[in-house]
CSV table of C-alpha atoms in Angstrom, one decimal:
chain,number,residue,atom,x,y,z
A,225,MET,CA,0.0,0.0,0.0
A,226,GLN,CA,1.2,3.5,-0.8
A,227,CYS,CA,0.5,7.0,0.6
A,228,ASN,CA,-1.8,9.1,-1.5
A,229,GLN,CA,0.1,12.2,-0.8
A,230,CYS,CA,3.9,11.4,-0.9
A,231,GLY,CA,3.8,7.9,-2.4
A,232,ALA,CA,5.8,6.3,0.5
A,233,ASP,CA,5.4,2.5,1.0
A,234,LEU,CA,3.2,1.8,4.0
A,235,PRO,CA,2.2,-1.3,6.0
A,236,GLU,CA,-1.3,-2.7,5.2
A,237,GLU,CA,-2.7,-1.8,8.6
A,238,ALA,CA,-1.4,1.9,8.6
A,239,ARG,CA,-4.0,4.6,9.2
A,240,PHE,CA,-1.5,7.5,8.8
A,241,CYS,CA,1.6,7.9,6.5
A,242,LEU,CA,4.8,7.3,8.4
A,243,GLN,CA,6.6,9.9,6.2
A,244,CYS,CA,4.2,12.8,5.8
A,245,GLY,CA,1.6,12.0,8.5
A,246,SER,CA,-1.4,12.4,6.2
A,247,PRO,CA,-4.4,10.1,6.8
A,248,VAL,CA,-4.4,7.0,4.6
A,249,GLN,CA,-7.5,6.7,2.3
A,250,ARG,CA,-8.3,3.0,1.6
A,251,PRO,CA,-10.1,2.3,-1.7
A,252,ASP,CA,-12.8,0.3,0.1
A,253,SER,CA,-13.0,2.5,3.2
A,254,GLU,CA,-16.5,3.9,2.2
A,255,ASP,CA,-17.9,0.4,1.8
A,256,LEU,CA,-16.6,-0.6,5.3
A,257,THR,CA,-18.2,2.4,6.9
A,258,THR,CA,-21.6,2.3,5.3
A,259,LYS,CA,-22.1,-1.5,5.4
A,260,PRO,CA,-22.6,-3.0,8.8
A,261,PRO,CA,-20.8,-6.3,9.2
A,262,ASP,CA,-24.0,-8.2,10.1
A,263,ALA,CA,-26.2,-6.7,7.4
A,264,PRO,CA,-29.0,-9.1,6.2
A,265,PRO,CA,-28.4,-10.7,2.9
A,266,PRO,CA,-30.3,-9.2,-0.1
A,267,GLU,CA,-33.8,-10.5,-0.7
A,268,LEU,CA,-34.2,-13.6,-2.9
A,269,ASP,CA,-36.2,-13.2,-6.1
A,270,PHE,CA,-38.8,-15.9,-6.0
A,271,ILE,CA,-40.8,-14.9,-9.1
A,272,ARG,CA,-38.3,-15.6,-11.9
A,273,PRO,CA,-37.4,-19.2,-10.7
A,274,ALA,CA,-41.1,-19.9,-10.1
A,275,LEU,CA,-42.0,-18.7,-13.6
A,276,ALA,CA,-39.2,-20.9,-15.1
A,277,GLY,CA,-40.1,-23.9,-13.1
A,278,GLY,CA,-43.9,-23.4,-13.8
A,279,THR,CA,-43.4,-23.1,-17.5
A,280,ALA,CA,-41.1,-26.2,-17.6
A,281,LEU,CA,-43.6,-28.4,-15.7
A,282,ALA,CA,-46.6,-27.1,-17.7
A,283,ALA,CA,-44.8,-27.7,-21.0
A,284,LEU,CA,-43.7,-31.3,-20.1
A,285,SER,CA,-47.2,-32.1,-18.6
A,286,SER,CA,-49.1,-31.0,-21.6
A,287,ILE,CA,-47.1,-32.6,-24.5
A,288,PRO,CA,-48.7,-35.9,-25.4
A,289,VAL,CA,-46.6,-39.0,-24.7
A,290,VAL,CA,-44.1,-36.9,-22.7
A,291,ASN,CA,-46.8,-36.1,-20.1
A,292,VAL,CA,-46.9,-39.8,-19.2
A,293,GLY,CA,-44.0,-38.9,-16.9
A,294,ASN,CA,-46.5,-37.5,-14.5
A,295,CYS,CA,-47.9,-41.0,-14.0
A,296,LEU,CA,-44.7,-41.7,-12.2
A,297,CYS,CA,-45.2,-39.9,-8.9
A,298,CYS,CA,-46.0,-36.6,-10.7
A,299,MET,CA,-42.4,-36.5,-12.0
A,300,TRP,CA,-42.7,-33.4,-14.1
A,301,VAL,CA,-44.5,-31.4,-11.4
A,302,LEU,CA,-42.0,-32.4,-8.8
A,303,GLY,CA,-39.2,-31.6,-11.3
A,304,GLY,CA,-40.7,-28.2,-12.0
A,305,GLY,CA,-40.7,-27.3,-8.2
A,306,GLY,CA,-37.1,-28.7,-8.0
A,307,LEU,CA,-36.0,-26.7,-10.9
A,308,ALA,CA,-37.4,-23.5,-9.3
A,309,ALA,CA,-35.6,-24.3,-6.0
A,310,TYR,CA,-32.4,-25.0,-7.9
A,311,MET,CA,-32.6,-21.6,-9.7
A,312,LEU,CA,-33.3,-19.9,-6.4
A,313,SER,CA,-30.2,-21.5,-4.9
A,314,GLN,CA,-28.1,-20.2,-7.7
A,315,GLN,CA,-29.0,-16.6,-7.1
A,316,GLN,CA,-26.7,-16.4,-4.1
A,317,PRO,CA,-24.5,-19.5,-4.2
A,318,GLY,CA,-23.1,-19.0,-0.7
A,319,ARG,CA,-26.4,-18.6,0.9
A,320,ARG,CA,-28.1,-21.7,2.5
A,321,LEU,CA,-31.8,-22.0,1.5
A,322,THR,CA,-34.3,-23.0,4.1
A,323,TYR,CA,-36.9,-25.7,3.5
A,324,GLY,CA,-39.5,-22.9,3.7
A,325,ASP,CA,-37.8,-21.1,0.8
A,326,GLY,CA,-37.9,-24.3,-1.3
A,327,ALA,CA,-41.6,-24.8,-0.3
A,328,PHE,CA,-42.5,-21.2,-1.2
A,329,VAL,CA,-40.8,-21.2,-4.6
A,330,GLY,CA,-42.3,-24.6,-5.3
A,331,VAL,CA,-45.9,-23.5,-4.5
A,332,LEU,CA,-45.5,-20.4,-6.7
A,333,SER,CA,-44.1,-22.5,-9.6
A,334,GLY,CA,-47.0,-25.0,-9.2
A,335,LEU,CA,-49.6,-22.2,-9.4
A,336,PHE,CA,-47.9,-20.6,-12.4
A,337,GLY,CA,-47.6,-24.1,-13.9
A,338,ALA,CA,-51.4,-24.8,-13.5
A,339,ILE,CA,-52.2,-21.5,-15.4
A,340,VAL,CA,-49.7,-22.2,-18.2
A,341,TYR,CA,-50.8,-25.8,-18.5
A,342,THR,CA,-54.4,-24.8,-18.9
A,343,ILE,CA,-53.5,-22.3,-21.6
A,344,LEU,CA,-51.3,-24.8,-23.5
A,345,SER,CA,-53.4,-27.9,-23.1
A,346,ILE,CA,-56.5,-26.7,-25.0
A,347,PRO,CA,-54.8,-26.2,-28.4
A,348,ILE,CA,-52.6,-29.2,-27.9
A,349,LYS,CA,-55.6,-31.4,-27.2
A,350,ILE,CA,-57.5,-30.1,-30.2
A,351,ILE,CA,-54.5,-30.6,-32.5
A,352,THR,CA,-53.5,-34.1,-31.2
A,353,ALA,CA,-57.0,-35.6,-30.8
A,354,PRO,CA,-57.0,-37.2,-34.3
A,355,LEU,CA,-53.5,-38.5,-33.8
A,356,LEU,CA,-54.3,-40.1,-30.4
A,357,ARG,CA,-57.5,-41.8,-31.6
A,358,SER,CA,-55.9,-45.1,-32.5
A,359,GLN,CA,-54.2,-45.2,-29.1
A,360,GLN,CA,-57.5,-44.5,-27.4
A,361,GLU,CA,-59.2,-47.3,-29.3
A,362,GLN,CA,-56.5,-49.7,-28.0
A,363,LEU,CA,-57.2,-48.6,-24.4
A,364,GLU,CA,-60.9,-48.9,-24.9
A,365,GLN,CA,-60.4,-52.5,-26.2
A,366,MET,CA,-58.3,-53.3,-23.2
A,367,LEU,CA,-61.0,-52.0,-20.9
A,368,ARG,CA,-63.7,-54.1,-22.7
A,369,ASN,CA,-61.6,-57.2,-22.2
A,370,MET,CA,-61.9,-56.7,-18.5
A,371,PRO,CA,-65.3,-58.2,-17.6
A,372,GLU,CA,-64.7,-57.8,-13.9
A,373,LEU,CA,-64.8,-54.0,-14.3
A,374,GLU,CA,-68.1,-52.4,-13.6
A,375,GLU,CA,-69.9,-50.5,-16.3
A,376,TRP,CA,-69.7,-47.0,-14.5
A,377,MET,CA,-66.0,-47.6,-14.0
A,378,ARG,CA,-65.4,-48.4,-17.6
A,379,ASP,CA,-67.4,-45.3,-18.7
A,380,LEU,CA,-65.5,-43.2,-16.3
A,381,LEU,CA,-62.1,-44.4,-17.5
A,382,MET,CA,-63.2,-43.9,-21.2
A,383,ARG,CA,-64.2,-40.3,-20.4
A,384,THR,CA,-61.0,-39.7,-18.5
A,385,LEU,CA,-59.0,-40.9,-21.5
A,386,SER,CA,-61.0,-39.0,-24.1
A,387,ALA,CA,-59.7,-35.8,-25.6
A,388,GLU,CA,-62.9,-33.8,-25.3
A,389,VAL,CA,-62.6,-30.1,-24.6
A,390,SER,CA,-65.4,-28.4,-22.8
A,391,ILE,CA,-65.8,-25.5,-20.3
A,392,ALA,CA,-66.6,-28.0,-17.5
A,393,THR,CA,-63.6,-30.2,-18.2
A,394,VAL,CA,-61.2,-27.2,-18.6
A,395,LEU,CA,-62.5,-25.6,-15.3
A,396,PHE,CA,-62.3,-28.9,-13.4
A,397,THR,CA,-58.8,-29.6,-14.7
A,398,PHE,CA,-57.7,-26.1,-13.8
A,399,ILE,CA,-59.0,-26.2,-10.3
A,400,SER,CA,-57.6,-29.7,-9.7
A,401,ASN,CA,-54.3,-28.7,-11.1
A,402,LEU,CA,-54.0,-25.6,-8.9
A,403,ILE,CA,-54.2,-27.9,-5.9
A,404,MET,CA,-52.2,-30.8,-7.3
A,405,TYR,CA,-49.4,-28.8,-8.9
A,406,ALA,CA,-49.0,-26.4,-5.9
A,407,LEU,CA,-48.7,-29.4,-3.5
A,408,PHE,CA,-46.4,-31.5,-5.6
A,409,ALA,CA,-44.2,-28.7,-6.8
A,410,MET,CA,-43.9,-27.6,-3.2
A,411,ILE,CA,-42.7,-31.1,-2.3
A,412,GLY,CA,-40.2,-31.0,-5.3
A,413,GLY,CA,-38.8,-27.7,-4.0
A,414,ILE,CA,-38.4,-29.0,-0.4
A,415,VAL,CA,-36.8,-32.3,-1.6
A,416,LEU,CA,-34.3,-30.4,-3.8
A,417,VAL,CA,-33.3,-28.1,-0.9
A,418,ALA,CA,-32.8,-31.3,1.3
A,419,ILE,CA,-30.7,-33.0,-1.4
A,420,LEU,CA,-28.5,-29.9,-2.0
A,421,GLN,CA,-27.6,-29.7,1.6
A,422,LYS,CA,-24.0,-30.7,2.5
A,423,ARG,CA,-23.4,-33.6,4.9
A,424,GLY,CA,-24.1,-32.6,8.5
A,425,ALA,CA,-25.3,-29.1,7.5
A,426,ARG,CA,-28.8,-28.0,8.2
A,427,PRO,CA,-30.4,-24.8,6.7
A,428,VAL,CA,-30.9,-22.3,9.5
A,429,SER,CA,-34.5,-21.3,9.9
A,430,GLN,CA,-35.2,-17.6,10.1
A,431,THR,CA,-37.7,-18.3,12.9
A,432,PRO,CA,-37.6,-21.0,15.5
A,433,LEU,CA,-40.0,-23.9,14.9
A,434,ARG,CA,-42.6,-24.5,17.5
B,115,MET,CA,-43.0,-34.1,21.3
B,116,MET,CA,-44.8,-30.9,20.8
B,117,ARG,CA,-46.7,-30.7,17.5
B,118,SER,CA,-47.3,-27.4,15.7
B,119,ARG,CA,-50.7,-26.4,14.2
B,120,THR,CA,-49.2,-27.0,10.8
B,121,HIS,CA,-48.4,-30.5,11.8
B,122,PHE,CA,-52.0,-31.2,12.7
B,123,ILE,CA,-53.2,-29.6,9.5
B,124,LEU,CA,-50.8,-31.8,7.5
B,125,ILE,CA,-52.0,-35.0,9.3
B,126,ALA,CA,-55.7,-34.0,8.8
B,127,GLY,CA,-55.0,-33.2,5.1
B,128,SER,CA,-53.2,-36.5,4.4
B,129,LEU,CA,-56.0,-38.4,6.2
B,130,VAL,CA,-58.6,-36.7,4.0
B,131,TRP,CA,-56.5,-37.5,1.0
B,132,LEU,CA,-56.3,-41.2,2.0
B,133,ALA,CA,-59.9,-41.4,2.9
B,134,ALA,CA,-60.9,-40.0,-0.5
B,135,ILE,CA,-58.9,-42.8,-2.1
B,136,VAL,CA,-60.5,-45.5,0.0
B,137,LEU,CA,-64.0,-44.2,-0.2
B,138,ALA,CA,-64.0,-43.4,-3.9
B,139,PRO,CA,-64.7,-47.0,-5.1
B,140,LEU,CA,-67.1,-47.7,-2.2
B,141,LEU,CA,-69.2,-44.6,-2.8
B,142,GLN,CA,-68.5,-44.5,-6.6
B,143,LEU,CA,-67.2,-41.0,-6.4
B,144,GLU,CA,-66.5,-40.0,-10.0
B,145,PRO,CA,-64.9,-36.6,-9.3
B,146,VAL,CA,-62.3,-38.3,-7.1
B,147,TYR,CA,-61.3,-40.6,-10.0
B,148,ARG,CA,-61.1,-37.6,-12.3
B,149,PHE,CA,-59.0,-35.6,-9.8
B,150,PHE,CA,-56.5,-38.4,-9.3
B,151,SER,CA,-56.4,-39.2,-13.1
B,152,LEU,CA,-54.2,-36.0,-13.4
B,153,ILE,CA,-51.4,-37.6,-11.5
B,154,CYS,CA,-51.8,-41.4,-11.8
B,155,HIS,CA,-52.2,-43.7,-14.8
B,156,GLN,CA,-55.1,-45.5,-12.9
B,157,ASN,CA,-54.3,-48.8,-14.6
B,158,PRO,CA,-56.7,-51.3,-13.0
B,159,LEU,CA,-54.1,-54.0,-13.4
B,160,ARG,CA,-51.7,-52.1,-11.3
B,161,SER,CA,-54.1,-51.0,-8.6
B,162,TRP,CA,-55.6,-52.5,-5.5
B,163,ALA,CA,-59.3,-53.0,-5.6
B,164,LEU,CA,-62.1,-52.5,-2.9
B,165,ALA,CA,-65.4,-54.4,-3.4
B,166,GLY,CA,-64.1,-55.4,-6.9
B,167,ILE,CA,-63.5,-51.8,-7.9
B,168,PRO,CA,-60.0,-50.5,-8.4
B,169,LEU,CA,-58.8,-47.6,-6.2
B,170,PRO,CA,-58.4,-44.2,-8.0
B,171,VAL,CA,-54.6,-44.4,-7.7
B,172,CYS,CA,-52.1,-47.2,-8.3
B,173,ILE,CA,-50.4,-49.4,-5.7
B,174,ARG,CA,-47.2,-47.2,-5.7
B,175,CYS,CA,-49.2,-44.0,-5.1
B,176,VAL,CA,-51.3,-45.6,-2.3
B,177,SER,CA,-48.0,-46.8,-0.6
B,178,ILE,CA,-46.4,-43.3,-0.9
B,179,TYR,CA,-49.5,-41.5,0.6
B,180,THR,CA,-49.7,-44.1,3.4
B,181,GLY,CA,-46.0,-43.8,4.2
B,182,PHE,CA,-46.4,-40.0,4.3
B,183,PHE,CA,-49.3,-40.2,6.7
B,184,VAL,CA,-47.7,-42.7,9.0
B,185,ALA,CA,-44.4,-40.6,9.2
B,186,LEU,CA,-46.5,-37.5,10.1
B,187,VAL,CA,-48.4,-39.4,12.8
B,188,PHE,CA,-45.3,-40.7,14.4
B,189,SER,CA,-43.4,-37.4,14.0
B,190,MET,CA,-40.5,-39.0,12.3
B,191,ARG,CA,-37.3,-36.9,12.1
B,192,PRO,CA,-35.9,-35.7,8.8
B,193,ARG,CA,-32.9,-37.6,7.6
B,194,THR,CA,-31.3,-36.5,4.4
B,195,ALA,CA,-29.4,-39.9,3.9
B,196,VAL,CA,-32.7,-41.8,4.3
B,197,LEU,CA,-34.4,-39.5,1.8
B,198,LYS,CA,-31.6,-40.0,-0.8
B,199,PHE,CA,-31.8,-43.8,-0.2
B,200,ALA,CA,-35.6,-43.8,-0.6
B,201,ILE,CA,-35.4,-41.8,-3.9
B,202,LEU,CA,-32.7,-44.1,-5.3
B,203,ALA,CA,-34.6,-47.3,-4.2
B,204,SER,CA,-37.7,-46.0,-5.9
B,205,LEU,CA,-35.9,-45.2,-9.1
B,206,ALA,CA,-34.2,-48.6,-9.0
B,207,GLU,CA,-37.5,-50.3,-8.5
B,208,VAL,CA,-39.0,-48.4,-11.5
B,209,LEU,CA,-36.1,-49.6,-13.7
B,210,LEU,CA,-36.3,-53.1,-12.4
B,211,GLN,CA,-40.1,-53.3,-13.0
B,212,SER,CA,-39.6,-52.5,-16.6
B,213,THR,CA,-36.8,-54.9,-17.1
B,214,LEU,CA,-36.5,-57.8,-14.6
B,215,ILE,CA,-38.9,-58.0,-11.6
B,216,ASP,CA,-42.3,-56.5,-11.3
B,217,TRP,CA,-43.0,-57.3,-7.7
B,218,VAL,CA,-46.0,-55.7,-5.9
B,219,VAL,CA,-44.3,-56.1,-2.4
B,220,LEU,CA,-41.2,-54.3,-3.6
B,221,ARG,CA,-43.2,-51.5,-5.2
B,222,SER,CA,-45.3,-51.1,-2.1
B,223,PHE,CA,-42.2,-51.1,0.2
B,224,THR,CA,-40.2,-48.6,-1.8
B,225,GLY,CA,-43.3,-46.3,-2.2
B,226,PHE,CA,-44.0,-46.5,1.5
B,227,ALA,CA,-40.3,-45.6,2.3
B,228,LEU,CA,-40.4,-42.7,-0.1
B,229,GLY,CA,-43.5,-41.2,1.4
B,230,ALA,CA,-42.2,-41.7,4.9
B,231,ALA,CA,-38.8,-40.2,4.1
B,232,VAL,CA,-40.3,-37.1,2.4
B,233,ALA,CA,-43.0,-36.3,5.0
B,234,PRO,CA,-40.7,-34.9,7.8
B,235,PHE,CA,-39.1,-32.5,5.4
B,236,VAL,CA,-42.5,-31.4,4.1
B,237,ARG,CA,-43.6,-30.7,7.7
B,238,ILE,CA,-40.6,-28.5,8.4
B,239,GLY,CA,-40.8,-26.8,5.0
B,240,VAL,CA,-44.5,-25.9,5.3
B,241,ASP,CA,-43.9,-24.7,8.9
B,242,GLU,CA,-41.1,-22.5,7.8
B,243,MET,CA,-42.9,-21.2,4.8
B,244,ILE,CA,-45.9,-20.1,6.9
B,245,GLU,CA,-43.7,-18.6,9.6
B,246,THR,CA,-41.4,-16.6,7.2
B,247,HIS,CA,-43.1,-15.9,3.9
B,248,MET,CA,-46.8,-15.7,4.9
B,249,ARG,CA,-46.1,-13.7,8.0
B,250,ARG,CA,-43.8,-11.4,6.1
B,251,SER,CA,-46.5,-10.7,3.4
B,252,ARG,CA,-49.1,-10.2,6.1
B,253,GLN,CA,-46.8,-7.7,7.9
B,254,GLY,CA,-46.2,-5.9,4.6
B,255,ALA,CA,-49.9,-5.6,4.0
B,256,LEU,CA,-50.5,-4.2,7.5
B,257,ARG,CA,-47.6,-1.7,7.0
B,258,ASP,CA,-49.2,-0.5,3.7
B,259,ALA,CA,-52.6,-0.1,5.4
B,260,MET,CA,-51.1,2.1,8.1
């Protein structure tokens, strides 16, 4: 370090010049004075990761054939929540996320996902209905070959598998998805935070648990 | 062990969830079948049946939800190693089922373990989310009103 006045070499910890006696100005002195050492970390932005996670889960859940992944423990929805939590963790790599952070970003991504899914699924269903007809016929055949299945159950499964689009089905699917996606994406967010933890470490909760 | 209000809500919620699954075939509740069709293939060949009617979710899903409920009731502690093991075991079972062994007992066991391993983390996560995020937004709304 050098004196700003006379250019003399000074030890790092010097506050005054040993040659001319003028006060030493450190380049980062302003930061040190204005920023308290225990200042809270900057707020996390939950919206952007939630939008990304929600869009990803909605896209994967609405594409025919790909959406079969949701039959495996709601894989895409859990993954969307997990993606949102991962993106959140990348905002401040040194910061340890709490399970509450993972849950919150997961819920948001699930809610966004339900909205995006509803918007995407209507045109996709209309476009792919003729393509999926043969597949549907095969499933219907399979159900007919199960005599032990009751009639109402067979009708129900047929209706569930059908590609019909009506206001009632869209509304029912939307409300159901709001609940399902929010819950499962929340679990995805929490699980990802748990997995990202280092051995022996535990995220510090901002408030004590009762 | 002291249980928080969130803990009781989670237990009640998962009990209602399980009750809906069990009662759906008995009471022929169509909306329940439609609701669960969004997250389960509902293949009758891979589902348990009540009174001759398949449940609205498959065997793996029933096992997961049961494990989740049991872990909440017994206030199991969160263990990251157990969670990782349960996830890996479930993934391995899915791979095995499509290649070598399709064993109902194994599917039920890995599903149950997964649900039980996840539940304690969910309990803490929901508790923390309500404590921090919901309270903060409520305080913000109060500040704006004043």
